Short mmCIF file of C-alpha atoms in Angstrom, two decimals:
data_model
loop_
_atom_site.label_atom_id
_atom_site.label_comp_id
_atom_site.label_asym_id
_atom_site.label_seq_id
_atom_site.Cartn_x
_atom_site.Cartn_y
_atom_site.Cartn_z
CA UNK A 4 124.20 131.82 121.60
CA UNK A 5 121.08 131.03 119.02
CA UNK A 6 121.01 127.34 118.56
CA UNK A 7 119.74 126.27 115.26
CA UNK A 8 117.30 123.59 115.46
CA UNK A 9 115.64 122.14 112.23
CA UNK A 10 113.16 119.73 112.79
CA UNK A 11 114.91 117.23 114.76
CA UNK A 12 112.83 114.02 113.86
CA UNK A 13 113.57 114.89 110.07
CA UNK A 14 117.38 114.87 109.82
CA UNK A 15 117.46 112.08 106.70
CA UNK A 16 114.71 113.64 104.93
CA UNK A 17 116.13 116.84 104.96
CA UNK A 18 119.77 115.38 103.76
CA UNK A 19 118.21 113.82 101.21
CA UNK A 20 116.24 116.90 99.80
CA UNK A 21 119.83 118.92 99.84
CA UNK A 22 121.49 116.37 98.14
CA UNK A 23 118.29 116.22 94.98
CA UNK A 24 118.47 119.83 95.05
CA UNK A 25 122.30 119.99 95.33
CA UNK A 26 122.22 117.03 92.55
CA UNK A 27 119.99 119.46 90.38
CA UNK A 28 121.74 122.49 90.37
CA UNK A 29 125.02 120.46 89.01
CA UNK A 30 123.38 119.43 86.81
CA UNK A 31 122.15 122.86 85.50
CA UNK A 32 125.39 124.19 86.13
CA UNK A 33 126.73 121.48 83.56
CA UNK A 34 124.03 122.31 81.31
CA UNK A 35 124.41 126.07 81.13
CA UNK A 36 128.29 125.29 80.51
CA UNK A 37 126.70 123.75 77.17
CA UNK A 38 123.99 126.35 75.94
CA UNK A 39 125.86 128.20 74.27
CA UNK A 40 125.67 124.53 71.74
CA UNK A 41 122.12 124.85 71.21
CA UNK A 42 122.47 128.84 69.81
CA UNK A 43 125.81 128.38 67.41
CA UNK A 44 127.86 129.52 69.94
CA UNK A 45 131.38 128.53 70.73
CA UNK A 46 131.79 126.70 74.08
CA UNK A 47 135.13 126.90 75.91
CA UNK A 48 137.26 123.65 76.05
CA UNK A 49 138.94 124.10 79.19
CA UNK A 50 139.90 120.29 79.30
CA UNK A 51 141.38 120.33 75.14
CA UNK A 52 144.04 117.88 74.69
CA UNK A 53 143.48 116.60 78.69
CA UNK A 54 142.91 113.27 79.28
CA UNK A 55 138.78 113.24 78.94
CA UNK A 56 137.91 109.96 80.40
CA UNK A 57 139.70 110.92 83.54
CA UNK A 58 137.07 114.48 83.68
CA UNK A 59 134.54 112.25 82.72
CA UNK A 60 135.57 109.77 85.84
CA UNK A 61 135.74 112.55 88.22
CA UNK A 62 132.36 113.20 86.84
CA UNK A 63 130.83 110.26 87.62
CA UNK A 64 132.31 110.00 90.66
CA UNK A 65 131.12 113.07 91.96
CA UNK A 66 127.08 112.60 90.67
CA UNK A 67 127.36 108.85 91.97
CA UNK A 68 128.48 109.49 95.53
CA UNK A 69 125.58 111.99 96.42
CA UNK A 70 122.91 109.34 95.05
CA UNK A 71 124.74 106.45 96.92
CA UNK A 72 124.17 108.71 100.23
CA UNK A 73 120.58 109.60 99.36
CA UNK A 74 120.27 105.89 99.61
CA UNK A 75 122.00 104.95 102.56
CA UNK A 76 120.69 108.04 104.55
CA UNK A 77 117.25 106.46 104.13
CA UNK A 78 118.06 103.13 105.09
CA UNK A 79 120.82 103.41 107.59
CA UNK A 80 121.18 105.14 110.78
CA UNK A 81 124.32 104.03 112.46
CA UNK A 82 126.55 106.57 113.95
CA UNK A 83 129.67 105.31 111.64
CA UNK A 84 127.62 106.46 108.60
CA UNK A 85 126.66 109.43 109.86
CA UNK A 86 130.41 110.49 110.67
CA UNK A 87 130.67 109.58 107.35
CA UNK A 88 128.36 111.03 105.84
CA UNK A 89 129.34 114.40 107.12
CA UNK A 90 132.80 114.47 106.29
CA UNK A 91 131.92 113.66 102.67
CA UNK A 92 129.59 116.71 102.89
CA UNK A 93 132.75 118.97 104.06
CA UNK A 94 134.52 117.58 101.09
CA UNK A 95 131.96 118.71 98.97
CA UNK A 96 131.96 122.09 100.31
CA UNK A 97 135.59 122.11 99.91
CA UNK A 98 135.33 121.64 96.23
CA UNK A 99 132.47 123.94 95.48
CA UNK A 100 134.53 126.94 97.32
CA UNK A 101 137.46 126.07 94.83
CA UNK A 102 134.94 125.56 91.78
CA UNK A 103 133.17 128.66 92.91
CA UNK A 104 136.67 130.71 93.07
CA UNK A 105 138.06 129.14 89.84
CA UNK A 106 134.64 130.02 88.02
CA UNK A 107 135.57 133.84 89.39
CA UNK A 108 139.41 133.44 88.42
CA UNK A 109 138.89 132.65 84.72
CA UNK A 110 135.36 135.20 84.80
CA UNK A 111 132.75 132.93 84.04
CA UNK A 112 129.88 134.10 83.16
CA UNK A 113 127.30 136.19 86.03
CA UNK A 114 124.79 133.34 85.92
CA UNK A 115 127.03 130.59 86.02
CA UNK A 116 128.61 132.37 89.09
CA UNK A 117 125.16 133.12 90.92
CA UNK A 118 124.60 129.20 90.83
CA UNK A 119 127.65 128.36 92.46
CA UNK A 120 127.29 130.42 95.03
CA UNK A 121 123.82 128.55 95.35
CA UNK A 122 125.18 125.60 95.07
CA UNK A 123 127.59 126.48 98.15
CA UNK A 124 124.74 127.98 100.61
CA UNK A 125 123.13 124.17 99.82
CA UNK A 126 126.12 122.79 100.75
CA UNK A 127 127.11 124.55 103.41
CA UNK A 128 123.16 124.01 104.66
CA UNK A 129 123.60 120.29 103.73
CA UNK A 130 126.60 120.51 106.60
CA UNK A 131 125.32 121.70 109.19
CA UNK A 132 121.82 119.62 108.57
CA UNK A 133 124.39 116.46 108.86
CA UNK A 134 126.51 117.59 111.37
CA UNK A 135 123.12 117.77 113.42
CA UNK A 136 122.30 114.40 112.32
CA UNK A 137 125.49 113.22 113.26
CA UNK A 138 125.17 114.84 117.02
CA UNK A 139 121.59 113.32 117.37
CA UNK A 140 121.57 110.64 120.24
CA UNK A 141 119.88 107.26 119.18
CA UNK A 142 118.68 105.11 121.84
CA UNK A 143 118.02 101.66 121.50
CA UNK A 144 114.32 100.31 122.96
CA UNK A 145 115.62 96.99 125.09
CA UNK A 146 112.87 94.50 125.46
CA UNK A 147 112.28 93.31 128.51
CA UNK A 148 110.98 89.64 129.06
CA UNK A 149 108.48 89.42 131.90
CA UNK A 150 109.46 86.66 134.72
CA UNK A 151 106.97 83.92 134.41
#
């Protein structure tokens, strides 16, 4: 069996650059969503006569959590966070799979549908990046004192 090994030593940076890239293709999947504004096009209200502030929650929610990792993946390494860390990932590649097959159900557009898919191979990359993190042995350095 071919082992996968991405530059061991690197594990948070890596995260991190999946998540800003993840982060960024959202947000250009949100944004194509709304083009159609900008060229006196229609733009389908899937959410008309929904509660909004309860998308718009769900919204936030799901931009805030990534950033709040990116943070704590630089500053943290404990083995709790990690385990933590990667089953939010799996949660996030749970959604995208559903997004992605919803986005096919009601025939979104080609483009829109070519992103997602993106958006899943980072996500599925961003697993198995943090599942490798979360395998990674840290040892700790004990100091000794010298006998005087």
């Amino acid at each position: 069996m071919v082992e996968l090994r991405i530059m061991a030593n690197r594990y948070p940076t890596q995260i991190n650059a999946l998540w800003i890239a993840f982060l960024l293709g959202t947000l250009f999947h949100t944004d194509l969503g709304l083009m159609p504004l900008f060229h006196d096009q229609a733009v389908e209200h899937s959410h008309a006569g929904g509660n909004l502030d309860l998308v718009f929650g769900f919204m936030l929610f799901f931009f805030a959590i990534p950033m709040v990792l990116i943070i704590l993946t630089t500053f943290t390494n404990s083995k709790g966070f990690r385990r933590l860390h990667f089953l939010v990932t799996s949660l996030y590649s749970v959604l995208n799979v559903g997004h992605l097959i919803a986005d096919i159900v009601v025939q979104a557009p080609w483009y829109q549908l070519v992103l997602m898919t993106l958006l899943l191979g980072i996500g599925i990359l961003l697993n198995l990046v943090s599942y490798q993190w979360l395998q990674k042995r840290y040892h700790r350095i004990r100091k000794t004192i010298p006998a005087a």
